[in-house]
Amino acid sequence: MTDVRSVEAAEFRLAMRNLASGVAIVATGTGTARRGLTVSSVTSLCMEPPCLLVGVNASSETHAAILANGCFGISLLGSGQENLALRFAGGAKGIDRFATAPWVQGVLDVPLLEPAIGVLECVLHHHQMVGTHGLLIGRIVATRGGDGDPLVNFQGALRALPQA
């Protein structure tokens, strides 16, 4: 069905504002080579093997670093971490993004936010380009749970979603 036209980007963006999604930081690397960015496109993919899917803009430093390193960490953000989400969404660049919060290196030697409400460490299982983004399928090799209320992106704003 290649003859059916796509909607305009602005129309798509407006429609997707009504889909609430969790906010996370995807990060990779060590020392001054650490790179990361904020995403709201993380989803569980399958249980055998345990995998997740994340979309990352191919023009970002983080996308190139993940491909080079072959692994990445996902830090799930909670309420009160809005400033950190904005910092990793473009408020700072490169290694400077990591300066204002406590980070630890995981079992894959990827940066993980210490006060995250959850973390997942992934080996890059598959990469596929679609338009402007790389779809990264990560095979999950380690997780850590945490406490707190989740941070969500809804109608273009970061919001705290209270636990039930």
PDB file of C-alpha atoms in Angstrom:
ATOM      1  CA  MET A   1       0.000   0.000   0.000  1.00  0.00           C
ATOM      2  CA  THR A   2       2.768   2.418  -0.915  1.00  0.00           C
ATOM      3  CA  ASP A   3       0.328   4.648  -2.830  1.00  0.00           C
ATOM      4  CA  VAL A   4      -1.469   5.734   0.385  1.00  0.00           C
ATOM      5  CA  ARG A   5      -0.125   9.064   1.637  1.00  0.00           C
ATOM      6  CA  SER A   6       1.266   9.519   5.132  1.00  0.00           C
ATOM      7  CA  VAL A   7      -0.110  12.168   7.463  1.00  0.00           C
ATOM      8  CA  GLU A   8       1.947  15.332   7.937  1.00  0.00           C
ATOM      9  CA  ALA A   9       4.439  15.356  10.821  1.00  0.00           C
ATOM     10  CA  ALA A  10       2.504  18.075  12.684  1.00  0.00           C
ATOM     11  CA  GLU A  11      -0.728  16.069  12.471  1.00  0.00           C
ATOM     12  CA  PHE A  12       1.045  12.937  13.726  1.00  0.00           C
ATOM     13  CA  ARG A  13       2.676  14.859  16.608  1.00  0.00           C
ATOM     14  CA  LEU A  14      -0.700  16.320  17.629  1.00  0.00           C
ATOM     15  CA  ALA A  15      -2.354  12.891  17.672  1.00  0.00           C
ATOM     16  CA  MET A  16       0.503  11.284  19.663  1.00  0.00           C
ATOM     17  CA  ARG A  17       0.344  13.970  22.380  1.00  0.00           C
ATOM     18  CA  ASN A  18      -2.636  12.041  23.762  1.00  0.00           C
ATOM     19  CA  LEU A  19      -0.682   8.837  24.313  1.00  0.00           C
ATOM     20  CA  ALA A  20       0.818   8.918  27.800  1.00  0.00           C
ATOM     21  CA  SER A  21       4.257   7.331  27.911  1.00  0.00           C
ATOM     22  CA  GLY A  22       6.926   6.736  30.492  1.00  0.00           C
ATOM     23  CA  VAL A  23      10.065   8.879  30.471  1.00  0.00           C
ATOM     24  CA  ALA A  24      13.517   7.306  30.585  1.00  0.00           C
ATOM     25  CA  ILE A  25      17.171   8.069  29.971  1.00  0.00           C
ATOM     26  CA  VAL A  26      19.035   5.818  27.554  1.00  0.00           C
ATOM     27  CA  ALA A  27      22.796   5.892  28.168  1.00  0.00           C
ATOM     28  CA  THR A  28      26.003   4.137  27.173  1.00  0.00           C
ATOM     29  CA  GLY A  29      29.754   4.524  27.524  1.00  0.00           C
ATOM     30  CA  THR A  30      32.256   5.138  30.289  1.00  0.00           C
ATOM     31  CA  GLY A  31      34.205   8.109  31.609  1.00  0.00           C
ATOM     32  CA  THR A  32      34.182  11.117  29.309  1.00  0.00           C
ATOM     33  CA  ALA A  33      32.723   8.976  26.495  1.00  0.00           C
ATOM     34  CA  ARG A  34      29.373   8.593  28.288  1.00  0.00           C
ATOM     35  CA  ARG A  35      26.412   9.634  26.174  1.00  0.00           C
ATOM     36  CA  GLY A  36      22.702   9.667  26.915  1.00  0.00           C
ATOM     37  CA  LEU A  37      19.354  11.176  26.019  1.00  0.00           C
ATOM     38  CA  THR A  38      15.758  11.332  27.186  1.00  0.00           C
ATOM     39  CA  VAL A  39      13.229   9.065  25.478  1.00  0.00           C
ATOM     40  CA  SER A  40       9.550   8.319  25.823  1.00  0.00           C
ATOM     41  CA  SER A  41       9.616   5.430  23.369  1.00  0.00           C
ATOM     42  CA  VAL A  42      10.612   2.393  25.428  1.00  0.00           C
ATOM     43  CA  THR A  43       8.427  -0.690  25.261  1.00  0.00           C
ATOM     44  CA  SER A  44       8.551  -4.305  26.320  1.00  0.00           C
ATOM     45  CA  LEU A  45       8.958  -6.480  23.232  1.00  0.00           C
ATOM     46  CA  CYS A  46       9.152 -10.146  24.247  1.00  0.00           C
ATOM     47  CA  MET A  47       9.862 -12.411  27.218  1.00  0.00           C
ATOM     48  CA  GLU A  48      11.910 -15.138  25.483  1.00  0.00           C
ATOM     49  CA  PRO A  49      14.501 -13.813  25.239  1.00  0.00           C
ATOM     50  CA  PRO A  50      13.615 -10.806  27.400  1.00  0.00           C
ATOM     51  CA  CYS A  51      13.876  -7.822  25.047  1.00  0.00           C
ATOM     52  CA  LEU A  52      12.772  -4.213  24.837  1.00  0.00           C
ATOM     53  CA  LEU A  53      12.474  -1.751  21.976  1.00  0.00           C
ATOM     54  CA  VAL A  54      13.606   1.874  22.060  1.00  0.00           C
ATOM     55  CA  GLY A  55      13.635   4.504  19.330  1.00  0.00           C
ATOM     56  CA  VAL A  56      16.636   6.864  19.191  1.00  0.00           C
ATOM     57  CA  ASN A  57      17.181   9.720  16.743  1.00  0.00           C
ATOM     58  CA  ALA A  58      19.975   8.647  14.402  1.00  0.00           C
ATOM     59  CA  SER A  59      21.504  12.131  14.408  1.00  0.00           C
ATOM     60  CA  SER A  60      22.211  11.962  18.167  1.00  0.00           C
ATOM     61  CA  GLU A  61      25.608  11.233  19.678  1.00  0.00           C
ATOM     62  CA  THR A  62      23.912   8.584  21.788  1.00  0.00           C
ATOM     63  CA  HIS A  63      22.728   6.595  18.770  1.00  0.00           C
ATOM     64  CA  ALA A  64      26.278   6.381  17.377  1.00  0.00           C
ATOM     65  CA  ALA A  65      27.701   5.529  20.812  1.00  0.00           C
ATOM     66  CA  ILE A  66      25.212   2.677  21.355  1.00  0.00           C
ATOM     67  CA  LEU A  67      26.071   1.183  17.974  1.00  0.00           C
ATOM     68  CA  ALA A  68      29.799   1.466  18.774  1.00  0.00           C
ATOM     69  CA  ASN A  69      29.490   0.046  22.318  1.00  0.00           C
ATOM     70  CA  GLY A  70      26.916  -2.672  21.597  1.00  0.00           C
ATOM     71  CA  CYS A  71      25.115  -2.127  24.904  1.00  0.00           C
ATOM     72  CA  PHE A  72      23.028   0.461  26.741  1.00  0.00           C
ATOM     73  CA  GLY A  73      21.183   1.155  29.971  1.00  0.00           C
ATOM     74  CA  ILE A  74      17.647   2.423  30.486  1.00  0.00           C
ATOM     75  CA  SER A  75      16.942   4.456  33.632  1.00  0.00           C
ATOM     76  CA  LEU A  76      13.212   4.881  34.285  1.00  0.00           C
ATOM     77  CA  LEU A  77      12.508   8.346  35.674  1.00  0.00           C
ATOM     78  CA  GLY A  78      10.197   9.186  38.523  1.00  0.00           C
ATOM     79  CA  SER A  79       8.418  12.217  39.857  1.00  0.00           C
ATOM     80  CA  GLY A  80      10.825  14.979  40.836  1.00  0.00           C
ATOM     81  CA  GLN A  81      13.229  14.110  38.005  1.00  0.00           C
ATOM     82  CA  GLU A  82      11.727  16.496  35.452  1.00  0.00           C
ATOM     83  CA  ASN A  83      14.838  18.713  35.364  1.00  0.00           C
ATOM     84  CA  LEU A  84      17.031  15.701  34.656  1.00  0.00           C
ATOM     85  CA  ALA A  85      14.709  14.636  31.821  1.00  0.00           C
ATOM     86  CA  LEU A  86      14.945  18.138  30.317  1.00  0.00           C
ATOM     87  CA  ARG A  87      18.737  18.206  30.744  1.00  0.00           C
ATOM     88  CA  PHE A  88      19.072  14.964  28.754  1.00  0.00           C
ATOM     89  CA  ALA A  89      16.523  16.194  26.204  1.00  0.00           C
ATOM     90  CA  GLY A  90      18.817  18.996  25.102  1.00  0.00           C
ATOM     91  CA  GLY A  91      19.571  21.228  28.083  1.00  0.00           C
ATOM     92  CA  ALA A  92      23.220  20.095  28.074  1.00  0.00           C
ATOM     93  CA  LYS A  93      25.512  18.226  25.696  1.00  0.00           C
ATOM     94  CA  GLY A  94      27.747  15.134  25.830  1.00  0.00           C
ATOM     95  CA  ILE A  95      29.327  14.265  29.161  1.00  0.00           C
ATOM     96  CA  ASP A  96      27.934  17.472  30.747  1.00  0.00           C
ATOM     97  CA  ARG A  97      24.492  15.865  30.875  1.00  0.00           C
ATOM     98  CA  PHE A  98      25.714  13.513  33.616  1.00  0.00           C
ATOM     99  CA  ALA A  99      27.026  16.249  35.951  1.00  0.00           C
ATOM    100  CA  THR A 100      23.966  16.908  38.132  1.00  0.00           C
ATOM    101  CA  ALA A 101      22.881  13.437  39.299  1.00  0.00           C
ATOM    102  CA  PRO A 102      24.490  10.351  40.852  1.00  0.00           C
ATOM    103  CA  TRP A 103      25.339   7.641  38.298  1.00  0.00           C
ATOM    104  CA  VAL A 104      26.702   4.120  38.714  1.00  0.00           C
ATOM    105  CA  GLN A 105      28.153   1.792  36.086  1.00  0.00           C
ATOM    106  CA  GLY A 106      26.148  -1.411  35.653  1.00  0.00           C
ATOM    107  CA  VAL A 107      27.263  -4.971  34.950  1.00  0.00           C
ATOM    108  CA  LEU A 108      27.649  -4.024  31.265  1.00  0.00           C
ATOM    109  CA  ASP A 109      29.627  -0.921  32.301  1.00  0.00           C
ATOM    110  CA  VAL A 110      26.803   1.395  31.157  1.00  0.00           C
ATOM    111  CA  PRO A 111      25.679   4.490  33.102  1.00  0.00           C
ATOM    112  CA  LEU A 112      22.606   3.958  35.278  1.00  0.00           C
ATOM    113  CA  LEU A 113      20.869   6.654  37.285  1.00  0.00           C
ATOM    114  CA  GLU A 114      21.239   5.701  40.929  1.00  0.00           C
ATOM    115  CA  PRO A 115      17.863   7.160  42.078  1.00  0.00           C
ATOM    116  CA  ALA A 116      15.879   5.820  39.076  1.00  0.00           C
ATOM    117  CA  ILE A 117      12.606   4.016  39.813  1.00  0.00           C
ATOM    118  CA  GLY A 118      13.947   1.124  37.730  1.00  0.00           C
ATOM    119  CA  VAL A 119      16.868   0.271  35.450  1.00  0.00           C
ATOM    120  CA  LEU A 120      17.420  -2.223  32.653  1.00  0.00           C
ATOM    121  CA  GLU A 121      20.750  -3.129  31.092  1.00  0.00           C
ATOM    122  CA  CYS A 122      20.728  -4.338  27.508  1.00  0.00           C
ATOM    123  CA  VAL A 123      22.999  -5.890  24.952  1.00  0.00           C
ATOM    124  CA  LEU A 124      22.163  -4.579  21.487  1.00  0.00           C
ATOM    125  CA  HIS A 125      20.351  -7.489  19.851  1.00  0.00           C
ATOM    126  CA  HIS A 126      19.174  -5.798  16.647  1.00  0.00           C
ATOM    127  CA  HIS A 127      19.222  -2.367  14.998  1.00  0.00           C
ATOM    128  CA  GLN A 128      16.910  -1.173  12.229  1.00  0.00           C
ATOM    129  CA  MET A 129      16.678   2.290  10.664  1.00  0.00           C
ATOM    130  CA  VAL A 130      13.176   3.681  10.078  1.00  0.00           C
ATOM    131  CA  GLY A 131      13.076   7.257   8.829  1.00  0.00           C
ATOM    132  CA  THR A 132      15.025   9.525  11.185  1.00  0.00           C
ATOM    133  CA  HIS A 133      15.323   6.985  13.994  1.00  0.00           C
ATOM    134  CA  GLY A 134      17.155   3.825  14.825  1.00  0.00           C
ATOM    135  CA  LEU A 135      15.010   1.143  16.389  1.00  0.00           C
ATOM    136  CA  LEU A 136      17.164  -0.594  18.971  1.00  0.00           C
ATOM    137  CA  ILE A 137      16.161  -3.989  20.276  1.00  0.00           C
ATOM    138  CA  GLY A 138      17.970  -4.681  23.508  1.00  0.00           C
ATOM    139  CA  ARG A 139      18.261  -8.114  25.108  1.00  0.00           C
ATOM    140  CA  ILE A 140      17.887  -7.465  28.820  1.00  0.00           C
ATOM    141  CA  VAL A 141      20.704  -8.921  30.924  1.00  0.00           C
ATOM    142  CA  ALA A 142      20.175  -7.119  34.246  1.00  0.00           C
ATOM    143  CA  THR A 143      17.469  -5.117  36.018  1.00  0.00           C
ATOM    144  CA  ARG A 144      17.028  -3.251  39.268  1.00  0.00           C
ATOM    145  CA  GLY A 145      13.744  -2.074  40.711  1.00  0.00           C
ATOM    146  CA  GLY A 146      13.191   1.017  42.762  1.00  0.00           C
ATOM    147  CA  ASP A 147      10.526   3.045  44.469  1.00  0.00           C
ATOM    148  CA  GLY A 148       8.620   6.127  43.504  1.00  0.00           C
ATOM    149  CA  ASP A 149       5.938   7.510  41.270  1.00  0.00           C
ATOM    150  CA  PRO A 150       6.581   7.368  37.517  1.00  0.00           C
ATOM    151  CA  LEU A 151       7.252  10.400  35.340  1.00  0.00           C
ATOM    152  CA  VAL A 152       5.149  10.469  32.165  1.00  0.00           C
ATOM    153  CA  ASN A 153       4.992  12.554  29.019  1.00  0.00           C
ATOM    154  CA  PHE A 154       1.403  13.559  28.212  1.00  0.00           C
ATOM    155  CA  GLN A 155       0.165  16.359  25.950  1.00  0.00           C
ATOM    156  CA  GLY A 156       3.685  17.758  25.652  1.00  0.00           C
ATOM    157  CA  ALA A 157       4.271  18.074  29.396  1.00  0.00           C
ATOM    158  CA  LEU A 158       6.183  16.016  31.941  1.00  0.00           C
ATOM    159  CA  ARG A 159       3.828  14.904  34.694  1.00  0.00           C
ATOM    160  CA  ALA A 160       4.001  12.821  37.835  1.00  0.00           C
ATOM    161  CA  LEU A 161       1.673   9.847  37.768  1.00  0.00           C
ATOM    162  CA  PRO A 162       0.783   8.737  41.285  1.00  0.00           C
ATOM    163  CA  GLN A 163       1.014   5.051  42.089  1.00  0.00           C
ATOM    164  CA  ALA A 164      -2.295   3.262  42.578  1.00  0.00           C
TER     165      ALA A 164
END
